[in-house]
PDB file of C-alpha atoms in Angstrom:
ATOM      1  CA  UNK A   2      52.149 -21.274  50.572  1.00 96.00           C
ATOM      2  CA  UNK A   3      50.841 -21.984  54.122  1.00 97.00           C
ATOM      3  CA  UNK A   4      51.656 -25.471  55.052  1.00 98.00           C
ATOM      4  CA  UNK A   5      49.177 -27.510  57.753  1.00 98.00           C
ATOM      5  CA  UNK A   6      51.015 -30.166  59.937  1.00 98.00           C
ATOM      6  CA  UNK A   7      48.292 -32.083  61.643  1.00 98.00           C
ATOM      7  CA  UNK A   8      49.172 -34.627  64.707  1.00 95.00           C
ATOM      8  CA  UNK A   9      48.953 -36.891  65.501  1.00 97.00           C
ATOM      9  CA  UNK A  10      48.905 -39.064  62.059  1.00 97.00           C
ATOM     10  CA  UNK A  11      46.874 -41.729  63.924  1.00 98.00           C
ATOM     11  CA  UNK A  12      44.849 -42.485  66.727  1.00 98.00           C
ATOM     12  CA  UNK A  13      43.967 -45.725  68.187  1.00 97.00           C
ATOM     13  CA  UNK A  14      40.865 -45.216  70.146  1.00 97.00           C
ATOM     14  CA  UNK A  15      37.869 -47.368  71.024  1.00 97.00           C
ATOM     15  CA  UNK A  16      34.240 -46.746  70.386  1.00 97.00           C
ATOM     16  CA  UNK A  17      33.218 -44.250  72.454  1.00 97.00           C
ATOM     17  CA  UNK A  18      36.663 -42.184  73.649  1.00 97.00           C
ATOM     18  CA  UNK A  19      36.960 -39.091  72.961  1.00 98.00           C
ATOM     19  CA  UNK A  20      39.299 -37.799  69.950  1.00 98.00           C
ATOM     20  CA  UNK A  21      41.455 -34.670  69.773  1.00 98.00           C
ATOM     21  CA  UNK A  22      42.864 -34.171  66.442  1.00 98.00           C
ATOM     22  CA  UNK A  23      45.102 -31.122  65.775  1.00 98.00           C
ATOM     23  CA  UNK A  24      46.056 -28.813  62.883  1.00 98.00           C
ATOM     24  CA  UNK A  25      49.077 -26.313  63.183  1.00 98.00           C
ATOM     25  CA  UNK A  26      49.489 -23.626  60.468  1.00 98.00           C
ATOM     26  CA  UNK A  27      52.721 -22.509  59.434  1.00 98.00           C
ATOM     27  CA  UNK A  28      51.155 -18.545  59.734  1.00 97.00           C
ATOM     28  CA  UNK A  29      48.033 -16.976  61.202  1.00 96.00           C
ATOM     29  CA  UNK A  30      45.062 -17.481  59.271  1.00 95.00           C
ATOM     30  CA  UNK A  31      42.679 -15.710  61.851  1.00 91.00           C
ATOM     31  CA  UNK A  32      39.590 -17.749  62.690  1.00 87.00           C
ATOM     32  CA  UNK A  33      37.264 -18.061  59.689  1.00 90.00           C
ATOM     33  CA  UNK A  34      39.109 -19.541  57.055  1.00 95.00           C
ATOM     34  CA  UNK A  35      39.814 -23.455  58.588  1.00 97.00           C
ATOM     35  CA  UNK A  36      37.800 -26.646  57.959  1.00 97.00           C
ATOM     36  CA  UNK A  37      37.765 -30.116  58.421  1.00 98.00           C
ATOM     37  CA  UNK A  38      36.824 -32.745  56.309  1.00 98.00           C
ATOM     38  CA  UNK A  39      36.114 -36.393  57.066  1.00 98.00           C
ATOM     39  CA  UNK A  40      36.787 -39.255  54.399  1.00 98.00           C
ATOM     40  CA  UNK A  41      36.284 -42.414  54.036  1.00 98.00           C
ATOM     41  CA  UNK A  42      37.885 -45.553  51.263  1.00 96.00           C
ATOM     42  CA  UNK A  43      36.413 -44.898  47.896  1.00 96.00           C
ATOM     43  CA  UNK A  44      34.626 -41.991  49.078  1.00 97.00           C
ATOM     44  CA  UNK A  45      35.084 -38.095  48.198  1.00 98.00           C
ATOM     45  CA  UNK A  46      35.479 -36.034  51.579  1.00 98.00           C
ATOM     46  CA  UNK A  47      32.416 -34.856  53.440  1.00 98.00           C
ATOM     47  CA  UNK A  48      32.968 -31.321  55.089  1.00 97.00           C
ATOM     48  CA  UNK A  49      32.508 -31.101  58.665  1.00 98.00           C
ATOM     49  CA  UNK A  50      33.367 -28.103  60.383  1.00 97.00           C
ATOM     50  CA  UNK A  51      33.971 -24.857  58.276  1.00 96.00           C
ATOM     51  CA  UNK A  52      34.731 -21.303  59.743  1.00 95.00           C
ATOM     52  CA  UNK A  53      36.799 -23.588  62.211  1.00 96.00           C
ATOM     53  CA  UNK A  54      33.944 -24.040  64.455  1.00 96.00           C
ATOM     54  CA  UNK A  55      30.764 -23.854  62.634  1.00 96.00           C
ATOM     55  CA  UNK A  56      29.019 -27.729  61.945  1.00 97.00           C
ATOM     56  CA  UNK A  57      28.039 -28.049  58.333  1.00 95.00           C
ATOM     57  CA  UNK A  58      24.381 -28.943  57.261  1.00 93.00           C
ATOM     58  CA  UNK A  59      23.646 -32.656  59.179  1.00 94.00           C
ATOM     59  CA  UNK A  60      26.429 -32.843  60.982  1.00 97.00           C
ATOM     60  CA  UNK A  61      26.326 -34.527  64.483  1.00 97.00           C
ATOM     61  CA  UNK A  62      26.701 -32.274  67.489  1.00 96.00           C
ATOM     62  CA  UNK A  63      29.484 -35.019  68.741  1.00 98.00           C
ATOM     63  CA  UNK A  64      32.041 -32.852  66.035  1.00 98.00           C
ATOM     64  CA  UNK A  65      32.921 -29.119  67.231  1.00 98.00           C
ATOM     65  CA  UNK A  66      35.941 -27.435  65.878  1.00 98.00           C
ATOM     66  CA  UNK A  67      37.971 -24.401  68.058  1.00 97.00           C
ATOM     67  CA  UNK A  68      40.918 -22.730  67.836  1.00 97.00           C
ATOM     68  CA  UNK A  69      42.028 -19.397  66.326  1.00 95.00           C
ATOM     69  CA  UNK A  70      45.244 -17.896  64.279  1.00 95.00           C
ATOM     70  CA  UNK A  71      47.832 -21.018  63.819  1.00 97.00           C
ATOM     71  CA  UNK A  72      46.239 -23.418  66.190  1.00 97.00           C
ATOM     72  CA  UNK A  73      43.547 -25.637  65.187  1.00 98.00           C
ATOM     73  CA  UNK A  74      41.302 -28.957  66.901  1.00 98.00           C
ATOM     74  CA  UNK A  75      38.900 -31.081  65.760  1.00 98.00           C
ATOM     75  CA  UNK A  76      37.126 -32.639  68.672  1.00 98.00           C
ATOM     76  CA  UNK A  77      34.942 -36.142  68.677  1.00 98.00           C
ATOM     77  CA  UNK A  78      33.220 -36.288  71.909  1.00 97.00           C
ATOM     78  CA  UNK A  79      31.947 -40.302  71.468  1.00 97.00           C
ATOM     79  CA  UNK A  80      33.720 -41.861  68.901  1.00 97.00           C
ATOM     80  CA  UNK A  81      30.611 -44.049  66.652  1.00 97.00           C
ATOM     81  CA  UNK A  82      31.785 -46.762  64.625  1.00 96.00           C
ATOM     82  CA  UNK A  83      31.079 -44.577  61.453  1.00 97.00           C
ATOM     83  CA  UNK A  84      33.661 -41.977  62.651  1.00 98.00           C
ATOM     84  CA  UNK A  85      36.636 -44.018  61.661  1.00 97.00           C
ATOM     85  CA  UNK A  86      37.819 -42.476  59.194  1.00 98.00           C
ATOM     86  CA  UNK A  87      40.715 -40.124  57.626  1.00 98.00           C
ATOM     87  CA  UNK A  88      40.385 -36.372  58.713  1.00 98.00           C
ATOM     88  CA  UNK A  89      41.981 -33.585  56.976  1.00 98.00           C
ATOM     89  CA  UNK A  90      42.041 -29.692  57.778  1.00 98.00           C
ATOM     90  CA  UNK A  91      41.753 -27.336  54.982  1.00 98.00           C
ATOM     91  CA  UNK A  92      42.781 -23.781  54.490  1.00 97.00           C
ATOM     92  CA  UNK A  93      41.126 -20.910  52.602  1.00 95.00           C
ATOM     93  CA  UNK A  94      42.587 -18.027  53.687  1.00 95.00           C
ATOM     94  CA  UNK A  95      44.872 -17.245  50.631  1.00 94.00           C
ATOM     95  CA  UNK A  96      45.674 -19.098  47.573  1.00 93.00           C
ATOM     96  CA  UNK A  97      47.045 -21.660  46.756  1.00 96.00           C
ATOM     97  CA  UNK A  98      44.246 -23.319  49.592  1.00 96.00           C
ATOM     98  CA  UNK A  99      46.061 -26.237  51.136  1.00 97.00           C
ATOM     99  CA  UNK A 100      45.004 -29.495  53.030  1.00 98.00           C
ATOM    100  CA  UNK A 101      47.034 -31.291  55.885  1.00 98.00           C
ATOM    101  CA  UNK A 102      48.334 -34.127  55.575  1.00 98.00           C
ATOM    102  CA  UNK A 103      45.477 -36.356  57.663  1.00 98.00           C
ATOM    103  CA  UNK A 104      45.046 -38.080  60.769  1.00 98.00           C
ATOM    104  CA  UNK A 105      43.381 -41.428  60.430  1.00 98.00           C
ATOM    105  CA  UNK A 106      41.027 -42.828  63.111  1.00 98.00           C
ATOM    106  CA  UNK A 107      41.591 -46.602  64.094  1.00 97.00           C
ATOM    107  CA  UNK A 108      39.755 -48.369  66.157  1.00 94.00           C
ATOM    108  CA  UNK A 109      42.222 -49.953  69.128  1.00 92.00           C
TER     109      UNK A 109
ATOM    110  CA  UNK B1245      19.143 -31.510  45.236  1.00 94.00           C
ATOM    111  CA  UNK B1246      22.884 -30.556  44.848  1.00 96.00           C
ATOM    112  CA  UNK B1247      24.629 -33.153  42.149  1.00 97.00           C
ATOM    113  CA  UNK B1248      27.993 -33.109  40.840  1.00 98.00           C
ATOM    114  CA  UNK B1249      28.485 -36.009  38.346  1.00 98.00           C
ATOM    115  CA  UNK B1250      31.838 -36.774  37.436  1.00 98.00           C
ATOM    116  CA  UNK B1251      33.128 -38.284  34.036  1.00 98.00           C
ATOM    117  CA  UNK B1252      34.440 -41.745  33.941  1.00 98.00           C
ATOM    118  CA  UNK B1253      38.293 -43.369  34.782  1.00 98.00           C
ATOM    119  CA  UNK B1254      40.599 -42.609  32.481  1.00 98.00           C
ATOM    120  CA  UNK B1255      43.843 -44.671  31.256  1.00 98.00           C
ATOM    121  CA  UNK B1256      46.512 -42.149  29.760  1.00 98.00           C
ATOM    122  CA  UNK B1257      50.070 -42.827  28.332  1.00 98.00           C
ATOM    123  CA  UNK B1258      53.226 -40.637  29.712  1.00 98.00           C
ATOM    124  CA  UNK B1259      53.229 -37.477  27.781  1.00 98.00           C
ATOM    125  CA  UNK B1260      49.451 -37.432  26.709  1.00 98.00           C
ATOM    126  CA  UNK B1261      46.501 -35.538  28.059  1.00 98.00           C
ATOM    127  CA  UNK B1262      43.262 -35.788  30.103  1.00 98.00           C
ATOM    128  CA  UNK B1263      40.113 -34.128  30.333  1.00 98.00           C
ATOM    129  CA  UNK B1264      38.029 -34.849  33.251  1.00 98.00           C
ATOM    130  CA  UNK B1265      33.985 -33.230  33.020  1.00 98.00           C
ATOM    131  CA  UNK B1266      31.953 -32.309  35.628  1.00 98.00           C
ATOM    132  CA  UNK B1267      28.069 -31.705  35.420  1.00 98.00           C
ATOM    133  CA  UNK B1268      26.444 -29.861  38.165  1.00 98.00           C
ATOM    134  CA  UNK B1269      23.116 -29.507  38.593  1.00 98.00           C
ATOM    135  CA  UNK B1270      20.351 -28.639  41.832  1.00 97.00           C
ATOM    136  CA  UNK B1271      21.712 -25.350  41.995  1.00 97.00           C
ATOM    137  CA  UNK B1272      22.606 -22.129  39.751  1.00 97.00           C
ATOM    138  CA  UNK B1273      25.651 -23.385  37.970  1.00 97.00           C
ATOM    139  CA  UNK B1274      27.114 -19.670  37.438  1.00 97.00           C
ATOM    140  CA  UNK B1275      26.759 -18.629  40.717  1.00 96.00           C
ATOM    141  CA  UNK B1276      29.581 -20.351  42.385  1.00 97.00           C
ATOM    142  CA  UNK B1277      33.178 -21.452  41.782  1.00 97.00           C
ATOM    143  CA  UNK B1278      34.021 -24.697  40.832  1.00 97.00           C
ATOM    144  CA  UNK B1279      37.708 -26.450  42.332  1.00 98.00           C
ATOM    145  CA  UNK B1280      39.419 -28.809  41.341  1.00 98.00           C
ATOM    146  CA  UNK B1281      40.895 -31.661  44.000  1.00 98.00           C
ATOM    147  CA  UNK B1282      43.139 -34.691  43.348  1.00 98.00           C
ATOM    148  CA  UNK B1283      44.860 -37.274  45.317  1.00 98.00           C
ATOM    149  CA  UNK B1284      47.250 -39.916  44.734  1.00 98.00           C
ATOM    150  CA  UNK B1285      46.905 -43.325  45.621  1.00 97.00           C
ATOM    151  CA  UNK B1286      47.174 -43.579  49.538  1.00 95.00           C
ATOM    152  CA  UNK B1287      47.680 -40.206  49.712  1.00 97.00           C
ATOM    153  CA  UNK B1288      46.308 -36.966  51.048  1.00 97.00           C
ATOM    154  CA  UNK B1289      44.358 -33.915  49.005  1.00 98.00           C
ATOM    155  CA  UNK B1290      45.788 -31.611  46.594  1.00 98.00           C
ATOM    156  CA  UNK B1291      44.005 -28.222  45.352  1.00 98.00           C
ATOM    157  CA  UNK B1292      44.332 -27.595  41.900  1.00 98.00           C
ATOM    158  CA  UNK B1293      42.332 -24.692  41.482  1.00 97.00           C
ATOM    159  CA  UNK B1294      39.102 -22.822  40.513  1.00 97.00           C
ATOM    160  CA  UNK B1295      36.917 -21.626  37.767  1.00 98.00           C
ATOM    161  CA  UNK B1296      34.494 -19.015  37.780  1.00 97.00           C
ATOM    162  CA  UNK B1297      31.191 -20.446  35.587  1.00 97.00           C
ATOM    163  CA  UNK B1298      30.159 -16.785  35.014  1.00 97.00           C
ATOM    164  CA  UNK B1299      32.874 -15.446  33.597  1.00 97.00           C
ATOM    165  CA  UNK B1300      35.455 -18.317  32.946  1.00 97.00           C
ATOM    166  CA  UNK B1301      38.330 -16.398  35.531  1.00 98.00           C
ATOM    167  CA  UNK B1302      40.767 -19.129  36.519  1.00 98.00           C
ATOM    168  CA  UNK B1303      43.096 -19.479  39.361  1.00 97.00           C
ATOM    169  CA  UNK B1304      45.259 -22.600  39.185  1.00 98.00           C
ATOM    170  CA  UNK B1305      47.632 -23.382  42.164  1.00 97.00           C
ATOM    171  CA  UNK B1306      51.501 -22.611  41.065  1.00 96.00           C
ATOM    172  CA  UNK B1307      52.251 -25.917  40.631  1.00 96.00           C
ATOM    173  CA  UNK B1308      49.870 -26.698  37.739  1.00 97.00           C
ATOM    174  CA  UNK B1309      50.595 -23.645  36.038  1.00 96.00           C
ATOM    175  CA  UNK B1310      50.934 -24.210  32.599  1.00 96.00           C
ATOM    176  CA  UNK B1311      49.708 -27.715  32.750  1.00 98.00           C
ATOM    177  CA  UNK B1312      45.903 -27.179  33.571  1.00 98.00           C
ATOM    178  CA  UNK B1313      42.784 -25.692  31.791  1.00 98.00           C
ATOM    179  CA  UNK B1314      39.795 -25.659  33.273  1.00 98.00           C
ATOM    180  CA  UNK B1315      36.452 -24.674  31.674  1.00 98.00           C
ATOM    181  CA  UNK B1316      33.350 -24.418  31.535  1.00 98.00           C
ATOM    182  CA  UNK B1317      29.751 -24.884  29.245  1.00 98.00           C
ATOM    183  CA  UNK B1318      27.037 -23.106  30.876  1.00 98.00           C
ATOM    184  CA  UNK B1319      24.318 -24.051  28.108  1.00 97.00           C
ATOM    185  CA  UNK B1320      25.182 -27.812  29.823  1.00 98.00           C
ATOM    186  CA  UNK B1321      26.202 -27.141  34.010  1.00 98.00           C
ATOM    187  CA  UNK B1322      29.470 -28.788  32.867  1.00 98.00           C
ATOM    188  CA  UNK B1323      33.159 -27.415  34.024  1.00 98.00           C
ATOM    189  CA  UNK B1324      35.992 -29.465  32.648  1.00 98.00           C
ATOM    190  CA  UNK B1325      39.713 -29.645  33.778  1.00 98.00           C
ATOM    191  CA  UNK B1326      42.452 -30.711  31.504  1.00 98.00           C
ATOM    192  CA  UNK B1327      45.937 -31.794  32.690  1.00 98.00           C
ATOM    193  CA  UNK B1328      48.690 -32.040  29.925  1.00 98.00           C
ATOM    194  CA  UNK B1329      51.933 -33.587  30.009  1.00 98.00           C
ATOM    195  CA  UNK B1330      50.694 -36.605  31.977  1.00 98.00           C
ATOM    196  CA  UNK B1331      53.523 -38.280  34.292  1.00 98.00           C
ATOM    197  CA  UNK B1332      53.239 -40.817  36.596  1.00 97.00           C
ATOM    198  CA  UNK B1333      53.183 -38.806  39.513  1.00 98.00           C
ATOM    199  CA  UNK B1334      49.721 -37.218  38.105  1.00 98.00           C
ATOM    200  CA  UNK B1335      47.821 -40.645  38.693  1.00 98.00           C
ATOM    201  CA  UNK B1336      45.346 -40.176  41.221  1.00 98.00           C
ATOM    202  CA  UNK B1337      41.247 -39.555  41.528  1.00 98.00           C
ATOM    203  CA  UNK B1338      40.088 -36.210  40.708  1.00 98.00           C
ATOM    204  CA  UNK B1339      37.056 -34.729  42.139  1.00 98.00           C
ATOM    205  CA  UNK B1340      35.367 -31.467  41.456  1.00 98.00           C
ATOM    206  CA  UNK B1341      33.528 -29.816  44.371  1.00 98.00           C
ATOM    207  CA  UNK B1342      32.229 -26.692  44.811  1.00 97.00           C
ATOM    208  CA  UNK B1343      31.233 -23.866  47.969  1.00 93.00           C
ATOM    209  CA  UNK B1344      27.285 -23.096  47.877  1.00 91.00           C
ATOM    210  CA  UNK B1345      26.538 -22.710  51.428  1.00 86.00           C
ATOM    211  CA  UNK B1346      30.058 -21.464  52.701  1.00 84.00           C
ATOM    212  CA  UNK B1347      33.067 -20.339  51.564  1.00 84.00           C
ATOM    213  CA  UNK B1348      34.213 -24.115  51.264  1.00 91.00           C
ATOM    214  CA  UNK B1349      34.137 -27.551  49.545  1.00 95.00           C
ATOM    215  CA  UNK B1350      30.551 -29.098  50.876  1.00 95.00           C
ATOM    216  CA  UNK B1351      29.524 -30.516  47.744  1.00 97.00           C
ATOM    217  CA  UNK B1352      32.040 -33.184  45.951  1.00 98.00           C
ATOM    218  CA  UNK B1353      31.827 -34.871  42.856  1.00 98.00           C
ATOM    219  CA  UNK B1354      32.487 -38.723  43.131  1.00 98.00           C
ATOM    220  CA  UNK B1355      35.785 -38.456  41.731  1.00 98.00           C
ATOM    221  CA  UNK B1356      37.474 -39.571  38.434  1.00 98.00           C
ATOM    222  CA  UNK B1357      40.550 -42.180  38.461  1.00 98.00           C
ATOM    223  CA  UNK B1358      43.256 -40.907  35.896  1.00 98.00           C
ATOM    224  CA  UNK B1359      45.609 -43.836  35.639  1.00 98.00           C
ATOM    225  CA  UNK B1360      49.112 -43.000  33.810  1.00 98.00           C
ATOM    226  CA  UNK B1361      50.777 -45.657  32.363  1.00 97.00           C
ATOM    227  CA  UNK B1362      52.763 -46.874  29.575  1.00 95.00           C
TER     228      UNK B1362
END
């Protein structure tokens, strides 16, 4: 089973900063088979990035995704108020898929 | 548009079972897999699995093996998971979601609390 660490497992930023959110896998699962997910209390999670760097259908420009075989970011270039929020990376590479295990987004 | 409308929350004694439905609809039901997600209270996401609408294949993740069914009515757009054996541990909200416009979860049910308690 590949296992996702993601770091930091919060960030305290204010309105505006930029965040940096990462996601390590535990082997190389080349570059199309990562995505992030955003969610919210109460809510189900909204996909954000799939492919690792391709935006899903409405998403804001201010998310891009990078990175390639075991290293993974999630960048927010201006941090809204709506972007605080959990975020989790997903892996679909090989069964069983696997999620990390979040970083929240606080506002400082 | 793409729906997936998830049963109501469940309460469930230690030991029993739970079957949580999921009707689809806005799209072509057979054409793509439906998962299965859950996640514990304060806690992060957990794949369960997948079933195949057109031709009822299943793939459940090791760890449910032997515990979970899932199914699937076409005549209705409905795919159904059951989890036996109910502990504790398996309280959490279960959401369906499925992967029509990439190879990944961007359409989720609302999700389903399944409460286990005696």
């Amino acid at each position: 089973e590949i296992v996702l660490t993601q770091s930091p497992g919060t960030l305290s930023l204010s309105p505006g900063e930029r965040a940096t959110l990462s996601c390590r896998a535990s082997q190389n699962i080349g570059s199309l088979y990562l995505g992030w997910y955003q969610q919210k209390p109460g809510q189900a999670p909204r996909l954000l990035i799939s492919a690792a760097s391709s935006r899903a259908t409405g998403i804001p420009d201010r998310f891009s995704g990078s990175g390639s075989g075991t290293d993974f970011t999630l960048t927010i270039s201006r941090l809204e108020p709506e972007d605080f929020a959990v975020y989790y990376c997903q892996q679909y590479y090989t069964s069983p898929w696997t999620f990390g295990q979040g970083t929240k987004v606080e506002i400082k | 548009q793409v729906q997936l409308v998830q049963s109501g929350a469940e309460v469930k004694k230690p030991g029993a079972s739970v079957k949580v439905s999921c009707k689809a609809s806005g799209y072509t039901f057979t054409a793509y897999y439906m998962h299965w997600v859950r996640q514990a209270p304060g806690q992060g996401l957990e794949w369960m699995g997948w079933i195949d609408p057109r031709s009822g294949g299943t793939n459940y993740a090791q760890k449910f093996q032997g515990r979970v069914t899932m199914t699937r009515d076409t005549s209705s757009s409905t795919a159904s998971m059951e989890l036996s054996r109910l502990t504790s541990d398996d309280t959490a909200v279960y959401f369906c979601a499925t992967d029509i416009t990439v190879s990944i979860l961007d359409y989720w049910g609302q999700g389903t609390l399944v409460t286990v308690s005696s």
